[in-house]
Each structure stands twice: as C-alpha cells, then as structure tokens.
C-alpha cells in the first residue's frame, strides 16, 4: 500500500509526498522531528509536520538565502546563523572566505538528526564553524558580538512555536544592533500567495534599516513553489550586489540574483501599499 505524507498547516492547502519509509520519528524538547525517504525528493526533514528541507531541492533555498546577502556586505568576515540546524545555510556561507560562522539553534536534536540522516547538507567539520545550542533571542540579548551578516533560517513563526519571538520588532532591533556598519540581515519569509500578513509584519519590523528589499526564488516543496526572502542592509543595495562566485553553484548565478529582485507586479503592488 502506498504511504503518503501530507503537510497541511496552511489552511485549505495540502502538499502530498509519497514516501518509501520513515527513517526517524521522535520528539525533542521543542518539536516533533521526522525524517522520511520520499520517491521524488529523496530524504526530507520535517519539524512539527512541516517540511524544512529535502535532498532534492535544498540547494535552491540555501543558495538563494545565503549568496545575495554575502555579496551585499563588502567584506563579510563574521556571520551569525539563527536556527539553521540542518546545516544547509552554514554550508553555503562556508564557501565564502569568511573567518567565523556562529550557528545558534535552540534544538540539539535537529542538529544531531540532520548530521546523521542528511550529512551532505552540512559542512560540520569546518574549523570556522561554531555551533551553539541556545535560544537565539536569549543569545543575542546577552551577546556583545558584532556580525557582518545575520541569517535567519528558523522555523516559521507559528503562534505556539519556539520561533515566534524571532519575528518580533524587538528581536529585529537586537539584530540591527549586532550588525557592523555595512551589516546585512537576510531572512526567509512566506510564499507570496499565502499569508501575506507575515510579509507585511516583517517589512514593518525592519524599518530601522535604510534599505529593505524582497526577492524571490523557486523551492518546489515549500507551499506554492515560489519562495520569498527579505534582505535589509545598512550599506550596499542588495539588488545591485550580484557577482560571479568563485565556486560552483546549482541555482545562484549573477543573472538569477538580478532577476530575483525584479518582482512581478502582484508582489510589487503589495509592497508599495505598505
Ligand atoms: N529552512 C527551513 C524552513 O524554513 O523550512 C528552516 C530550517 S532549520 C531546520 C530551522 C531551525 O530553527 C530548527 O532547527 C529550529 O530548532 C530552529 N529554531 C526555531 N526557533 C529558534 C530559536 N528561538 N532560536 C534558535 N533556533 C531556533
């Protein structure tokens, strides 16, 4: 009998994946964690029944989350990743000549399970990477460190979830205060079709930055397939910071970077109303 997994946390929307088997299922202190082996997307990591990443399309998300931000800062040396326990975001950051990457994820179980079942996602042995198991809100509140780029790769801000405080105005102010002069913040937001109120809230919470832009990319397993990111810069314009990278990529190119900031009218209209 066929075995199906359905993601249905967005009202009136369902994503179905036929799976071969469940490789891991358990509960950490913070969330339900699951790894399944699917026919079309390979291994899939789920948290609280929501797809976080899949073997087949993770590069699309991680390359687009990281490279535009790392190219926007003129000399990114110190990077903070908020969440990112699957390792994909830090793997992409470590392809740049950075000096230090701090990954702060609240849940050690996500890190352990990702390392075990999705080892190709991370570059865990790179000496420049420091992994801290902590709530990023508390971490930043107590830290005096300054970063060039802060990447938010957290779970979605569901009302009951651990990620909710990461999307508050106070947290974004704290992020701003921990960024260097030309500092850059990048965060994934919602698909442009569903839950536009989240984009709105995010946009308004970032008004301390002189420059905030939305860009988009494709991630087939995220709801709607089109994904959006918000990038805030104290210095350079992210839309104009495209560049040929010195390492191979499978999604990012300077042309894709430029095109990602060209928003279709239905996205642009929403932003101009704000
Ligand atoms: N790209 C993914 C997505 O949006 O589908 C996110 C991947 S990553 C696995 C998300 C991580 O954020 C999880 O490992 C989770 O533990 C972490 N996280 C959630 N709330 C957090 C918090 N307050 N502080 C630090 N990490 C947090």
Short mmCIF file of C-alpha atoms and ligand atoms in Angstrom, two decimals:
data_model
loop_
_atom_site.label_atom_id
_atom_site.label_comp_id
_atom_site.label_asym_id
_atom_site.label_seq_id
_atom_site.Cartn_x
_atom_site.Cartn_y
_atom_site.Cartn_z
CA UNK A 1 0.00 0.00 0.00
CA UNK A 2 1.26 3.46 -0.93
CA UNK A 3 2.45 5.54 2.01
CA UNK A 4 1.73 9.26 1.85
CA UNK A 5 2.83 12.18 3.96
CA UNK A 6 0.67 15.33 3.88
CA UNK A 7 1.70 18.80 5.03
CA UNK A 8 -1.40 20.86 5.77
CA UNK A 9 -0.54 23.64 8.21
CA UNK A 10 -1.67 26.34 5.77
CA UNK A 11 -5.48 26.41 5.80
CA UNK A 12 -7.06 24.97 2.63
CA UNK A 13 -3.70 23.86 1.23
CA UNK A 14 -2.08 20.44 1.24
CA UNK A 15 1.24 19.12 0.00
CA UNK A 16 1.49 15.36 -0.53
CA UNK A 17 4.62 13.27 -0.91
CA UNK A 18 4.63 9.55 -1.45
CA UNK A 19 7.23 8.09 0.84
CA UNK A 20 9.19 4.86 0.85
CA UNK A 21 9.76 4.78 4.59
CA UNK A 22 10.12 6.79 7.77
CA UNK A 23 13.77 6.87 8.81
CA UNK A 24 13.31 8.73 12.08
CA UNK A 25 10.38 9.85 14.20
CA UNK A 26 10.67 11.37 17.66
CA UNK A 27 10.05 14.37 19.86
CA UNK A 28 12.71 16.73 21.16
CA UNK A 29 12.15 19.20 23.99
CA UNK A 30 10.87 21.68 21.41
CA UNK A 31 9.31 19.91 18.46
CA UNK A 32 8.33 16.74 16.64
CA UNK A 33 11.18 15.64 14.36
CA UNK A 34 10.80 13.34 11.41
CA UNK A 35 12.97 12.18 8.53
CA UNK A 36 11.28 10.35 5.67
CA UNK A 37 12.62 8.90 2.44
CA UNK A 38 10.41 10.11 -0.41
CA UNK A 39 10.21 8.95 -4.02
CA UNK A 40 10.58 12.34 -5.70
CA UNK A 41 12.56 14.48 -3.24
CA UNK A 42 14.85 11.99 -1.53
CA UNK A 43 15.23 12.37 2.22
CA UNK A 44 13.02 15.02 3.82
CA UNK A 45 13.40 16.66 7.24
CA UNK A 46 10.13 17.66 8.90
CA UNK A 47 9.62 19.63 12.10
CA UNK A 48 6.13 19.62 13.63
CA UNK A 49 4.91 18.04 10.38
CA UNK A 50 6.26 20.90 8.24
CA UNK A 51 8.83 20.27 5.51
CA UNK A 52 12.11 22.01 6.39
CA UNK A 53 14.33 20.73 3.67
CA UNK A 54 14.65 17.95 1.12
CA UNK A 55 17.67 16.36 -0.51
CA UNK A 56 16.50 17.28 -3.98
CA UNK A 57 15.58 20.97 -3.71
CA UNK A 58 17.53 22.20 -0.67
CA UNK A 59 20.19 23.83 -2.84
CA UNK A 60 17.61 26.17 -4.33
CA UNK A 61 16.67 27.53 -0.93
CA UNK A 62 20.09 27.57 0.71
CA UNK A 63 21.93 29.19 -2.20
CA UNK A 64 19.33 31.92 -2.52
CA UNK A 65 19.17 32.53 1.22
CA UNK A 66 22.93 32.96 1.53
CA UNK A 67 24.69 34.26 -1.58
CA UNK A 68 22.82 37.55 -2.15
CA UNK A 69 23.48 38.56 1.49
CA UNK A 70 27.14 37.52 1.49
CA UNK A 71 27.67 39.51 -1.71
CA UNK A 72 25.90 42.58 -0.33
CA UNK A 73 28.38 43.02 2.53
CA UNK A 74 31.68 44.36 1.11
CA UNK A 75 33.85 42.06 3.29
CA UNK A 76 31.80 39.54 5.25
CA UNK A 77 34.00 38.00 7.92
CA UNK A 78 31.74 37.20 10.90
CA UNK A 79 28.41 35.58 10.24
CA UNK A 80 25.58 34.57 12.59
CA UNK A 81 23.00 31.98 11.60
CA UNK A 82 19.81 31.97 13.65
CA UNK A 83 18.40 28.42 13.51
CA UNK A 84 19.79 26.54 10.52
CA UNK A 85 20.16 23.28 12.46
CA UNK A 86 20.02 21.19 9.28
CA UNK A 87 23.40 22.64 8.24
CA UNK A 88 22.50 23.83 4.71
CA UNK A 89 22.79 27.57 5.35
CA UNK A 90 26.17 27.28 7.08
CA UNK A 91 27.48 25.01 4.31
CA UNK A 92 26.78 27.77 1.76
CA UNK A 93 28.25 30.53 4.00
CA UNK A 94 31.44 28.50 4.44
CA UNK A 95 32.02 28.53 0.67
CA UNK A 96 32.87 32.25 1.07
CA UNK A 97 36.20 33.40 2.55
CA UNK A 98 34.62 34.17 5.94
CA UNK A 99 36.56 33.97 9.22
CA UNK A 100 33.88 32.83 11.66
CA UNK A 101 30.37 31.39 11.45
CA UNK A 102 28.22 31.03 14.56
CA UNK A 103 25.18 28.82 14.22
CA UNK A 104 22.72 29.26 17.10
CA UNK A 105 19.92 26.68 17.07
CA UNK A 106 17.69 26.03 20.07
CA UNK A 107 17.39 22.30 19.38
CA UNK A 108 20.41 20.00 19.54
CA UNK A 109 18.24 17.10 18.31
CA UNK A 110 17.69 18.79 14.92
CA UNK A 111 21.45 19.13 14.52
CA UNK A 112 22.17 15.53 15.55
CA UNK A 113 19.44 14.06 13.34
CA UNK A 114 20.41 16.17 10.34
CA UNK A 115 24.05 15.15 10.73
CA UNK A 116 23.04 11.51 10.87
CA UNK A 117 20.39 11.32 8.13
CA UNK A 118 21.27 14.28 5.87
CA UNK A 119 25.07 14.51 6.23
CA UNK A 120 25.58 16.08 2.79
CA UNK A 121 23.66 19.17 3.91
CA UNK A 122 26.27 20.37 6.35
CA UNK A 123 29.97 21.15 6.40
CA UNK A 124 30.14 20.42 10.12
CA UNK A 125 33.87 19.82 10.37
CA UNK A 126 34.95 23.22 9.06
CA UNK A 127 37.00 24.85 11.82
CA UNK A 128 35.42 28.25 11.17
CA UNK A 129 32.00 26.95 12.26
CA UNK A 130 30.93 27.21 15.90
CA UNK A 131 27.64 25.56 16.85
CA UNK A 132 25.76 26.82 19.91
CA UNK A 133 22.62 25.18 21.24
CA UNK A 134 20.67 28.14 22.56
CA UNK A 135 17.57 30.23 22.04
CA UNK A 136 18.76 32.89 19.59
CA UNK A 137 16.67 35.55 21.33
CA UNK A 138 18.50 34.97 24.62
CA UNK A 139 21.82 34.56 22.86
CA UNK A 140 21.64 37.95 21.15
CA UNK A 141 20.26 39.69 24.24
CA UNK A 142 23.37 38.65 26.20
CA UNK A 143 25.98 38.88 23.45
CA UNK A 144 28.13 41.91 22.66
CA UNK A 145 29.45 40.44 19.44
CA UNK A 146 29.07 42.30 16.16
CA UNK A 147 28.40 40.41 12.92
CA UNK A 148 28.70 41.41 9.27
CA UNK A 149 25.80 39.25 8.15
CA UNK A 150 22.98 37.73 10.19
CA UNK A 151 20.97 34.98 8.51
CA UNK A 152 17.60 33.93 9.87
CA UNK A 153 16.98 30.32 8.92
CA UNK A 154 14.44 29.46 11.55
CA UNK A 155 11.19 27.56 11.57
CA UNK A 156 8.08 29.56 10.75
CA UNK A 157 6.58 31.79 13.43
CA UNK A 158 3.61 29.61 14.33
CA UNK A 159 1.81 31.05 17.37
CA UNK A 160 2.68 28.09 19.58
CA UNK A 161 6.20 27.66 18.24
CA UNK A 162 9.64 28.39 19.59
CA UNK A 163 10.35 30.64 16.61
CA UNK A 164 7.60 33.17 17.31
CA UNK A 165 9.81 35.65 19.30
CA UNK A 166 12.33 35.66 16.44
CA UNK A 167 9.85 37.62 14.35
CA UNK A 168 9.18 40.40 16.86
CA UNK A 169 10.19 44.02 16.35
CA UNK A 170 12.37 43.76 19.50
CA UNK A 171 14.34 40.88 18.04
CA UNK A 172 14.91 42.70 14.75
CA UNK A 173 16.14 45.73 16.71
CA UNK A 174 18.55 43.46 18.54
CA UNK A 175 19.71 42.04 15.18
CA UNK A 176 20.24 45.59 13.89
CA UNK A 177 22.29 46.48 16.99
CA UNK A 178 24.53 43.42 16.47
CA UNK A 179 25.37 44.27 12.84
CA UNK A 180 28.51 46.08 11.71
CA UNK A 181 28.47 49.35 9.76
CA UNK A 182 27.68 47.74 6.38
CA UNK A 183 25.78 44.89 8.05
CA UNK A 184 23.17 42.78 6.29
CA UNK A 185 20.24 40.75 7.58
CA UNK A 186 18.54 38.14 5.44
CA UNK A 187 15.51 36.09 6.34
CA UNK A 188 13.15 33.77 4.55
CA UNK A 189 9.53 34.95 4.57
CA UNK A 190 6.31 33.45 3.31
CA UNK A 191 5.25 32.33 -0.14
CA UNK A 192 3.75 35.30 -1.96
CA UNK A 193 0.39 33.59 -2.45
CA UNK A 194 -0.42 32.69 1.15
CA UNK A 195 -0.25 34.57 4.45
CA UNK A 196 0.77 37.99 3.05
CA UNK A 197 0.25 39.43 6.53
CA UNK A 198 3.52 37.86 7.57
CA UNK A 199 5.40 39.71 4.85
CA UNK A 200 3.75 42.92 5.96
CA UNK A 201 4.70 42.44 9.60
CA UNK A 202 8.27 41.56 8.66
CA UNK A 203 8.58 44.61 6.40
CA UNK A 204 7.33 46.98 9.09
CA UNK A 205 9.61 45.43 11.72
CA UNK A 206 12.68 46.21 9.63
CA UNK A 207 12.10 49.95 9.27
CA UNK A 208 15.26 50.78 11.27
CA UNK A 209 17.31 49.68 8.20
CA UNK A 210 17.90 52.27 5.46
CA UNK A 211 17.38 49.64 2.74
CA UNK A 212 14.96 46.69 2.81
CA UNK A 213 14.20 44.58 -0.26
CA UNK A 214 12.22 41.47 -1.11
CA UNK A 215 13.47 38.92 -3.60
CA UNK A 216 12.22 35.55 -4.70
CA UNK A 217 13.26 32.12 -5.87
CA UNK A 218 11.86 28.68 -6.51
CA UNK A 219 11.63 25.95 -3.88
CA UNK A 220 9.27 23.22 -5.16
CA UNK A 221 8.48 21.67 -1.76
CA UNK A 222 7.66 24.95 0.01
CA UNK A 223 3.99 25.96 -0.20
CA UNK A 224 3.23 27.41 -3.62
CA UNK A 225 6.69 26.65 -5.02
CA UNK A 226 7.72 30.32 -5.14
CA UNK A 227 9.55 31.46 -2.05
CA UNK A 228 10.37 34.97 -0.88
CA UNK A 229 13.23 36.38 1.17
CA UNK A 230 13.65 39.75 2.86
CA UNK A 231 17.05 41.40 2.97
CA UNK A 232 17.92 44.51 4.95
CA UNK A 233 21.16 46.39 4.52
CA UNK A 234 22.92 49.19 6.40
CA UNK A 235 25.16 49.81 3.37
CA UNK A 236 25.12 48.47 -0.18
CA UNK A 237 21.99 47.83 -2.25
CA UNK A 238 21.40 44.04 -2.29
CA UNK A 239 19.70 44.21 -5.68
CA UNK A 240 22.88 45.63 -7.24
CA UNK A 241 25.31 43.29 -5.45
CA UNK A 242 25.30 40.39 -7.92
CA UNK A 243 28.62 38.82 -8.80
CA UNK A 244 30.09 35.67 -10.32
CA UNK A 245 31.08 33.38 -7.48
CA UNK A 246 34.43 31.64 -7.35
CA UNK A 247 32.86 28.23 -6.61
CA UNK A 248 30.24 26.16 -8.48
CA UNK A 249 26.55 26.71 -7.74
CA UNK A 250 23.45 24.91 -8.96
CA UNK A 251 20.90 27.72 -8.61
CA UNK A 252 22.64 31.02 -7.94
CA UNK A 253 24.13 32.98 -10.82
CA UNK A 254 24.59 36.77 -11.15
CA UNK A 255 21.71 36.74 -13.67
CA UNK A 256 19.42 34.88 -11.24
CA UNK A 257 20.42 37.34 -8.49
CA UNK A 258 19.43 40.30 -10.67
CA UNK A 259 16.22 38.64 -11.80
CA UNK A 260 15.25 37.68 -8.23
CA UNK A 261 14.93 41.34 -7.25
CA UNK A 262 12.68 42.07 -10.25
CA UNK A 263 9.31 41.48 -8.62
CA UNK A 264 6.24 40.54 -10.61
CA UNK A 265 3.60 43.29 -10.36
CA UNK A 266 1.41 41.30 -7.93
CA UNK A 267 4.28 41.21 -5.41
CA UNK A 268 5.39 44.77 -6.10
CA UNK A 269 1.88 46.16 -5.61
CA UNK A 270 1.67 44.62 -2.18
CA UNK A 271 4.95 46.18 -1.10
CA UNK A 272 4.15 49.61 -2.47
CA UNK A 273 0.94 49.67 -0.44
CA UNK A 274 2.93 49.47 2.77
N1 LIG B 1 14.68 26.41 6.02
C1 LIG B 1 13.83 25.92 6.97
C2 LIG B 1 12.39 26.29 6.75
O1 LIG B 1 12.00 27.40 6.91
O2 LIG B 1 11.63 25.41 6.39
C3 LIG B 1 14.33 26.16 8.36
C4 LIG B 1 15.32 25.10 8.67
S1 LIG B 1 16.07 24.98 10.21
C5 LIG B 1 15.93 23.28 10.48
C6 LIG B 1 15.02 25.74 11.39
C7 LIG B 1 15.63 25.70 12.78
O3 LIG B 1 15.23 26.85 13.54
C8 LIG B 1 15.22 24.48 13.61
O4 LIG B 1 16.31 23.63 13.73
C9 LIG B 1 14.78 25.08 14.95
O5 LIG B 1 15.21 24.33 16.06
C10 LIG B 1 15.41 26.46 14.90
N2 LIG B 1 14.80 27.45 15.80
C11 LIG B 1 13.48 27.69 16.00
N3 LIG B 1 13.32 28.64 16.96
C12 LIG B 1 14.57 29.00 17.37
C13 LIG B 1 15.06 29.92 18.34
N4 LIG B 1 14.23 30.66 19.09
N5 LIG B 1 16.40 30.03 18.50
C14 LIG B 1 17.25 29.29 17.74
N6 LIG B 1 16.84 28.39 16.83
C15 LIG B 1 15.51 28.25 16.63
#
